[in-house]
Amino acid sequence: IFDSNDIFFLILLTLFFLILLGIIDDLKNISFKIRFIIQILFVTFIVYYFNLTIKNYGVFSINYQFFYISFIFTVLAILALTNAFNFIDGIDGLSSGIFISVLLIIKMYHIVQTGSLVLHQIDILLILVFLFFLINSGFLNFKKIYLGDSGSMLLGFLCAFYLIYYSNFVEIIEPTLVFWLVTIPVFDSISVILKRLKKNTNPMIGDEKHIHHDLINLGFSKKTTLILLLILTFLFSFFGIILDYFNFYLFSVYSYLFFLGIYIILKFRI
């Protein structure tokens, strides 16, 4: 199990990597393919060095005979969520708001299961990111601070790490709940990538086809769009928590896939 020093080192290492990658990208304007290969190498190193492999998937577990399959899935899952947070960072406060939602639910489960109100690193991150959220989203009248690619990817990476850590190592939350907590970035990134592939366009090149763009095009303001998507995030999370409470793990997976399918169908009609 990780100790606080391991987690602190992981955060610093990831922050240094993303800042360095951002600087190199600014200086050399590296292609998305090179950037993605660098991300793969870094995440592979992190998963291997910290032994971060997912073994418990909620409805089944992976033993050591299939370790490499689980290892590859873990790398892909971290990469996917890291970039998914970057995908939805087209509206101020959305990435940080979803990140706060995930940490709050982890903290809630920690309080219920341990009786302790303190969860040191989560508490520090909640305070820092919440202050950033208030400024970035315009709820506080300060000059805005923008996440940028490095900031949004850091939040996505940390979100992936904490979800794996608290579902597979500390085992505070069920693995089947994990997906519900990040429904918005997962649904959005999958649907957008599929739509780009269908049009034979680069799946990693940005456009204005994300869920927040859809709501803005319907006439909602950016702030209203932010509030609606955060409400949706809490509703999906609450639904996952209810299914978790009644131990409906398999039904939870099927429900998630059902909603994902419905969303993709609707997305392709827009």
mmCIF file of C-alpha atoms in Angstrom:
data_model
loop_
_atom_site.group_PDB
_atom_site.id
_atom_site.type_symbol
_atom_site.label_atom_id
_atom_site.label_comp_id
_atom_site.label_asym_id
_atom_site.label_seq_id
_atom_site.Cartn_x
_atom_site.Cartn_y
_atom_site.Cartn_z
ATOM 1 C CA ILE A 1 0.000 0.000 0.000
ATOM 2 C CA PHE A 2 1.210 3.531 -0.687
ATOM 3 C CA ASP A 3 2.378 5.776 2.129
ATOM 4 C CA SER A 4 2.041 9.565 2.094
ATOM 5 C CA ASN A 5 5.608 10.017 0.848
ATOM 6 C CA ASP A 6 4.936 7.775 -2.166
ATOM 7 C CA ILE A 7 1.827 9.750 -3.090
ATOM 8 C CA PHE A 8 3.597 13.090 -2.609
ATOM 9 C CA PHE A 9 6.483 11.905 -4.802
ATOM 10 C CA LEU A 10 4.018 10.685 -7.446
ATOM 11 C CA ILE A 11 2.271 14.079 -7.543
ATOM 12 C CA LEU A 12 5.565 15.992 -7.795
ATOM 13 C CA LEU A 13 6.899 13.649 -10.475
ATOM 14 C CA THR A 14 3.725 13.991 -12.552
ATOM 15 C CA LEU A 15 3.654 17.766 -12.130
ATOM 16 C CA PHE A 16 7.305 18.028 -13.220
ATOM 17 C CA PHE A 17 6.670 15.766 -16.227
ATOM 18 C CA LEU A 18 3.618 17.698 -17.436
ATOM 19 C CA ILE A 19 5.307 21.074 -17.004
ATOM 20 C CA LEU A 20 8.386 19.809 -18.862
ATOM 21 C CA LEU A 21 6.214 18.351 -21.629
ATOM 22 C CA GLY A 22 4.376 21.667 -21.888
ATOM 23 C CA ILE A 23 7.629 23.626 -22.180
ATOM 24 C CA ILE A 24 8.985 21.255 -24.849
ATOM 25 C CA ASP A 25 5.685 21.489 -26.742
ATOM 26 C CA ASP A 26 5.820 25.303 -26.650
ATOM 27 C CA LEU A 27 9.433 25.373 -27.870
ATOM 28 C CA LYS A 28 9.311 22.589 -30.456
ATOM 29 C CA ASN A 29 5.562 22.359 -31.196
ATOM 30 C CA ILE A 30 5.690 18.554 -31.057
ATOM 31 C CA SER A 31 2.975 16.578 -32.850
ATOM 32 C CA PHE A 32 0.155 14.910 -30.961
ATOM 33 C CA LYS A 33 1.587 11.486 -31.882
ATOM 34 C CA ILE A 34 4.953 12.233 -30.257
ATOM 35 C CA ARG A 35 3.223 13.799 -27.255
ATOM 36 C CA PHE A 36 0.980 10.745 -26.869
ATOM 37 C CA ILE A 37 3.944 8.339 -27.130
ATOM 38 C CA ILE A 38 5.723 10.332 -24.389
ATOM 39 C CA GLN A 39 2.575 10.099 -22.244
ATOM 40 C CA ILE A 40 2.420 6.322 -22.787
ATOM 41 C CA LEU A 41 6.050 5.901 -21.727
ATOM 42 C CA PHE A 42 5.583 8.044 -18.621
ATOM 43 C CA VAL A 43 2.343 6.358 -17.492
ATOM 44 C CA THR A 44 3.854 2.905 -18.144
ATOM 45 C CA PHE A 45 6.793 3.839 -15.922
ATOM 46 C CA ILE A 46 4.462 5.137 -13.180
ATOM 47 C CA VAL A 47 2.276 2.002 -13.205
ATOM 48 C CA TYR A 48 5.340 -0.259 -13.129
ATOM 49 C CA TYR A 49 7.363 1.709 -10.552
ATOM 50 C CA PHE A 50 4.462 2.186 -8.123
ATOM 51 C CA ASN A 51 2.870 -1.215 -8.880
ATOM 52 C CA LEU A 52 -0.391 0.593 -9.611
ATOM 53 C CA THR A 53 -1.995 -2.229 -11.606
ATOM 54 C CA ILE A 54 -5.778 -2.634 -11.357
ATOM 55 C CA LYS A 55 -6.676 -6.132 -10.165
ATOM 56 C CA ASN A 56 -10.247 -5.735 -8.927
ATOM 57 C CA TYR A 57 -12.796 -4.703 -11.563
ATOM 58 C CA GLY A 58 -15.869 -5.067 -9.364
ATOM 59 C CA VAL A 59 -17.594 -7.879 -11.244
ATOM 60 C CA PHE A 60 -14.389 -9.898 -11.652
ATOM 61 C CA SER A 61 -10.764 -9.889 -10.556
ATOM 62 C CA ILE A 62 -7.506 -10.434 -12.432
ATOM 63 C CA ASN A 63 -4.962 -12.865 -10.984
ATOM 64 C CA TYR A 64 -1.241 -12.899 -11.661
ATOM 65 C CA GLN A 65 -1.636 -15.209 -14.676
ATOM 66 C CA PHE A 66 -3.208 -12.294 -16.546
ATOM 67 C CA PHE A 67 -1.056 -9.602 -14.979
ATOM 68 C CA TYR A 68 0.113 -8.148 -18.295
ATOM 69 C CA ILE A 69 -3.454 -7.734 -19.556
ATOM 70 C CA SER A 70 -4.353 -5.837 -16.410
ATOM 71 C CA PHE A 71 -1.135 -3.821 -16.608
ATOM 72 C CA ILE A 72 -1.926 -2.678 -20.150
ATOM 73 C CA PHE A 73 -5.533 -1.878 -19.213
ATOM 74 C CA THR A 74 -4.332 0.216 -16.256
ATOM 75 C CA VAL A 75 -1.982 2.229 -18.480
ATOM 76 C CA LEU A 76 -4.766 2.785 -21.032
ATOM 77 C CA ALA A 77 -7.280 3.750 -18.333
ATOM 78 C CA ILE A 78 -4.956 6.366 -16.827
ATOM 79 C CA LEU A 79 -4.098 7.752 -20.269
ATOM 80 C CA ALA A 80 -7.780 7.876 -21.216
ATOM 81 C CA LEU A 81 -8.919 9.779 -18.117
ATOM 82 C CA THR A 82 -5.904 12.098 -18.223
ATOM 83 C CA ASN A 83 -6.747 13.145 -21.775
ATOM 84 C CA ALA A 84 -10.514 13.107 -21.132
ATOM 85 C CA PHE A 85 -10.056 15.871 -18.546
ATOM 86 C CA ASN A 86 -8.070 17.810 -21.119
ATOM 87 C CA PHE A 87 -10.852 17.275 -23.680
ATOM 88 C CA ILE A 88 -13.544 18.842 -21.478
ATOM 89 C CA ASP A 89 -11.391 21.762 -20.386
ATOM 90 C CA GLY A 90 -13.058 23.999 -22.953
ATOM 91 C CA ILE A 91 -15.207 25.730 -20.366
ATOM 92 C CA ASP A 92 -13.878 27.371 -17.213
ATOM 93 C CA GLY A 93 -14.329 25.342 -14.037
ATOM 94 C CA LEU A 94 -15.551 22.068 -15.566
ATOM 95 C CA SER A 95 -12.399 19.947 -15.146
ATOM 96 C CA SER A 96 -11.738 21.278 -11.653
ATOM 97 C CA GLY A 97 -15.415 20.958 -10.689
ATOM 98 C CA ILE A 98 -15.562 17.272 -11.681
ATOM 99 C CA PHE A 99 -12.250 16.671 -9.898
ATOM 100 C CA ILE A 100 -13.691 18.229 -6.718
ATOM 101 C CA SER A 101 -16.811 16.054 -7.049
ATOM 102 C CA VAL A 102 -14.695 12.875 -7.225
ATOM 103 C CA LEU A 103 -12.584 13.838 -4.204
ATOM 104 C CA LEU A 104 -15.660 14.801 -2.156
ATOM 105 C CA ILE A 105 -17.251 11.390 -2.746
ATOM 106 C CA ILE A 106 -14.001 9.586 -1.872
ATOM 107 C CA LYS A 107 -13.828 11.652 1.323
ATOM 108 C CA MET A 108 -17.489 10.876 2.117
ATOM 109 C CA TYR A 109 -16.823 7.128 1.831
ATOM 110 C CA HIS A 110 -13.694 7.546 3.973
ATOM 111 C CA ILE A 111 -15.688 9.295 6.720
ATOM 112 C CA VAL A 112 -18.467 6.682 6.658
ATOM 113 C CA GLN A 113 -16.085 3.708 6.762
ATOM 114 C CA THR A 114 -13.415 5.008 9.153
ATOM 115 C CA GLY A 115 -15.210 7.656 11.203
ATOM 116 C CA SER A 116 -12.293 10.018 10.595
ATOM 117 C CA LEU A 117 -12.921 13.479 9.173
ATOM 118 C CA VAL A 118 -9.286 13.905 8.147
ATOM 119 C CA LEU A 119 -7.859 12.674 4.850
ATOM 120 C CA HIS A 120 -4.752 14.812 4.638
ATOM 121 C CA GLN A 121 -3.740 14.940 0.972
ATOM 122 C CA ILE A 122 -7.330 14.813 -0.268
ATOM 123 C CA ASP A 123 -8.212 17.683 2.085
ATOM 124 C CA ILE A 124 -5.300 19.809 0.855
ATOM 125 C CA LEU A 125 -6.151 19.134 -2.792
ATOM 126 C CA LEU A 126 -9.837 19.906 -2.160
ATOM 127 C CA ILE A 127 -9.005 23.303 -0.643
ATOM 128 C CA LEU A 128 -6.518 24.259 -3.370
ATOM 129 C CA VAL A 129 -8.629 23.085 -6.305
ATOM 130 C CA PHE A 130 -11.830 24.567 -4.813
ATOM 131 C CA LEU A 131 -10.173 27.981 -4.510
ATOM 132 C CA PHE A 132 -8.971 27.642 -8.101
ATOM 133 C CA PHE A 133 -12.481 26.599 -9.184
ATOM 134 C CA LEU A 134 -14.071 29.682 -7.599
ATOM 135 C CA ILE A 135 -11.595 31.982 -9.358
ATOM 136 C CA ASN A 136 -11.473 30.129 -12.685
ATOM 137 C CA SER A 137 -15.254 29.831 -13.027
ATOM 138 C CA GLY A 138 -15.846 33.496 -12.203
ATOM 139 C CA PHE A 139 -17.670 32.965 -8.910
ATOM 140 C CA LEU A 140 -15.007 35.105 -7.196
ATOM 141 C CA ASN A 141 -14.184 38.491 -8.650
ATOM 142 C CA PHE A 142 -10.467 37.897 -9.221
ATOM 143 C CA LYS A 143 -8.350 37.816 -12.328
ATOM 144 C CA LYS A 144 -8.853 34.371 -13.895
ATOM 145 C CA ILE A 145 -6.218 31.654 -13.698
ATOM 146 C CA TYR A 146 -6.343 29.128 -16.521
ATOM 147 C CA LEU A 147 -5.512 25.441 -16.210
ATOM 148 C CA GLY A 148 -3.996 24.961 -19.634
ATOM 149 C CA ASP A 149 -3.225 21.510 -21.027
ATOM 150 C CA SER A 150 -0.760 20.687 -18.243
ATOM 151 C CA GLY A 151 -3.209 21.647 -15.491
ATOM 152 C CA SER A 152 -6.182 19.753 -16.876
ATOM 153 C CA MET A 153 -4.062 16.665 -17.571
ATOM 154 C CA LEU A 154 -2.645 16.826 -14.034
ATOM 155 C CA LEU A 155 -6.199 16.805 -12.635
ATOM 156 C CA GLY A 156 -7.122 13.904 -14.925
ATOM 157 C CA PHE A 157 -4.044 11.925 -13.936
ATOM 158 C CA LEU A 158 -4.569 12.537 -10.206
ATOM 159 C CA CYS A 159 -8.244 11.625 -10.553
ATOM 160 C CA ALA A 160 -7.286 8.325 -12.237
ATOM 161 C CA PHE A 161 -4.670 7.632 -9.571
ATOM 162 C CA TYR A 162 -6.982 8.289 -6.610
ATOM 163 C CA LEU A 163 -9.821 6.255 -8.129
ATOM 164 C CA ILE A 164 -7.478 3.283 -8.636
ATOM 165 C CA TYR A 165 -5.891 3.758 -5.216
ATOM 166 C CA TYR A 166 -9.141 3.961 -3.268
ATOM 167 C CA SER A 167 -10.880 1.168 -5.206
ATOM 168 C CA ASN A 168 -8.011 -1.341 -5.445
ATOM 169 C CA PHE A 169 -5.560 -0.605 -2.635
ATOM 170 C CA VAL A 170 -7.363 1.053 0.272
ATOM 171 C CA GLU A 171 -10.675 -0.338 -1.072
ATOM 172 C CA ILE A 172 -12.898 2.426 0.242
ATOM 173 C CA ILE A 173 -15.045 2.559 -2.903
ATOM 174 C CA GLU A 174 -16.255 -0.210 -5.195
ATOM 175 C CA PRO A 175 -14.605 -0.445 -8.639
ATOM 176 C CA THR A 176 -18.040 -0.377 -10.311
ATOM 177 C CA LEU A 177 -18.664 3.050 -8.763
ATOM 178 C CA VAL A 178 -15.505 4.515 -10.288
ATOM 179 C CA PHE A 179 -16.955 4.926 -13.784
ATOM 180 C CA TRP A 180 -20.059 6.750 -12.532
ATOM 181 C CA LEU A 181 -17.939 9.405 -10.806
ATOM 182 C CA VAL A 182 -16.318 10.439 -14.105
ATOM 183 C CA THR A 183 -19.286 9.883 -16.429
ATOM 184 C CA ILE A 184 -19.168 13.291 -18.125
ATOM 185 C CA PRO A 185 -15.507 13.222 -19.261
ATOM 186 C CA VAL A 186 -15.716 9.525 -20.206
ATOM 187 C CA PHE A 187 -18.948 9.838 -22.214
ATOM 188 C CA ASP A 188 -17.759 13.024 -23.877
ATOM 189 C CA SER A 189 -14.317 11.750 -24.901
ATOM 190 C CA ILE A 190 -15.604 8.391 -26.223
ATOM 191 C CA SER A 191 -18.395 9.970 -28.270
ATOM 192 C CA VAL A 192 -16.203 12.766 -29.649
ATOM 193 C CA ILE A 193 -13.416 10.364 -30.666
ATOM 194 C CA LEU A 194 -15.895 7.989 -32.354
ATOM 195 C CA LYS A 195 -17.507 10.878 -34.204
ATOM 196 C CA ARG A 196 -14.107 12.148 -35.398
ATOM 197 C CA LEU A 197 -13.100 8.667 -36.546
ATOM 198 C CA LYS A 198 -16.355 8.323 -38.468
ATOM 199 C CA LYS A 199 -15.532 11.576 -40.291
ATOM 200 C CA ASN A 200 -11.943 10.384 -40.892
ATOM 201 C CA THR A 201 -10.527 13.308 -38.924
ATOM 202 C CA ASN A 202 -7.736 13.221 -36.356
ATOM 203 C CA PRO A 203 -9.300 12.048 -33.058
ATOM 204 C CA MET A 204 -6.826 14.090 -30.998
ATOM 205 C CA ILE A 205 -7.306 17.431 -32.766
ATOM 206 C CA GLY A 206 -9.701 19.698 -30.899
ATOM 207 C CA ASP A 207 -13.024 20.916 -32.244
ATOM 208 C CA GLU A 208 -16.247 22.416 -30.890
ATOM 209 C CA LYS A 209 -18.259 19.200 -30.712
ATOM 210 C CA HIS A 210 -17.938 18.542 -26.990
ATOM 211 C CA ILE A 211 -20.876 18.339 -24.605
ATOM 212 C CA HIS A 212 -20.335 21.873 -23.298
ATOM 213 C CA HIS A 213 -20.343 23.207 -26.859
ATOM 214 C CA ASP A 214 -23.637 21.403 -27.521
ATOM 215 C CA LEU A 215 -25.266 23.072 -24.506
ATOM 216 C CA ILE A 216 -23.875 26.497 -25.394
ATOM 217 C CA ASN A 217 -25.193 26.070 -28.957
ATOM 218 C CA LEU A 218 -28.622 25.383 -27.445
ATOM 219 C CA GLY A 219 -28.526 28.877 -25.942
ATOM 220 C CA PHE A 220 -27.198 28.280 -22.437
ATOM 221 C CA SER A 221 -24.576 30.634 -21.050
ATOM 222 C CA LYS A 222 -21.156 29.275 -20.121
ATOM 223 C CA LYS A 223 -21.882 29.570 -16.392
ATOM 224 C CA THR A 224 -25.279 27.851 -16.750
ATOM 225 C CA THR A 225 -23.632 25.113 -18.843
ATOM 226 C CA LEU A 226 -21.032 24.614 -16.111
ATOM 227 C CA ILE A 227 -23.717 24.333 -13.424
ATOM 228 C CA LEU A 228 -25.814 21.899 -15.508
ATOM 229 C CA LEU A 229 -22.845 19.610 -16.188
ATOM 230 C CA LEU A 230 -21.797 19.608 -12.532
ATOM 231 C CA ILE A 231 -25.372 18.764 -11.512
ATOM 232 C CA LEU A 232 -25.307 15.908 -14.041
ATOM 233 C CA THR A 233 -21.996 14.759 -12.564
ATOM 234 C CA PHE A 234 -23.520 14.577 -9.079
ATOM 235 C CA LEU A 235 -26.662 12.827 -10.372
ATOM 236 C CA PHE A 236 -24.678 10.121 -12.167
ATOM 237 C CA SER A 237 -22.468 9.734 -9.101
ATOM 238 C CA PHE A 238 -25.514 9.462 -6.831
ATOM 239 C CA PHE A 239 -27.028 6.801 -9.100
ATOM 240 C CA GLY A 240 -23.779 4.831 -8.929
ATOM 241 C CA ILE A 241 -23.720 5.183 -5.138
ATOM 242 C CA ILE A 242 -27.290 3.825 -4.879
ATOM 243 C CA LEU A 243 -26.400 0.784 -7.018
ATOM 244 C CA ASP A 244 -23.263 0.297 -4.938
ATOM 245 C CA TYR A 245 -25.262 0.490 -1.685
ATOM 246 C CA PHE A 246 -27.577 -2.331 -2.815
ATOM 247 C CA ASN A 247 -24.641 -4.366 -4.225
ATOM 248 C CA PHE A 248 -26.042 -4.224 -7.757
ATOM 249 C CA TYR A 249 -22.565 -4.440 -9.255
ATOM 250 C CA LEU A 250 -23.383 -6.243 -12.504
ATOM 251 C CA PHE A 251 -26.498 -4.133 -13.039
ATOM 252 C CA SER A 252 -24.310 -1.072 -12.472
ATOM 253 C CA VAL A 253 -22.020 -2.092 -15.348
ATOM 254 C CA TYR A 254 -24.931 -2.825 -17.688
ATOM 255 C CA SER A 255 -26.635 0.462 -16.765
ATOM 256 C CA TYR A 256 -23.472 2.413 -17.434
ATOM 257 C CA LEU A 257 -23.024 0.819 -20.847
ATOM 258 C CA PHE A 258 -26.698 1.452 -21.614
ATOM 259 C CA PHE A 259 -26.427 5.160 -20.814
ATOM 260 C CA LEU A 260 -23.170 5.365 -22.776
ATOM 261 C CA GLY A 261 -24.854 3.781 -25.803
ATOM 262 C CA ILE A 262 -27.802 6.172 -25.587
ATOM 263 C CA TYR A 263 -25.478 9.149 -25.311
ATOM 264 C CA ILE A 264 -23.405 8.077 -28.331
ATOM 265 C CA ILE A 265 -26.580 7.602 -30.426
ATOM 266 C CA LEU A 266 -27.828 11.070 -29.448
ATOM 267 C CA LYS A 267 -24.393 12.572 -30.066
ATOM 268 C CA PHE A 268 -24.252 11.195 -33.608
ATOM 269 C CA ARG A 269 -27.617 12.794 -34.376
ATOM 270 C CA ILE A 270 -26.421 16.257 -33.405
#
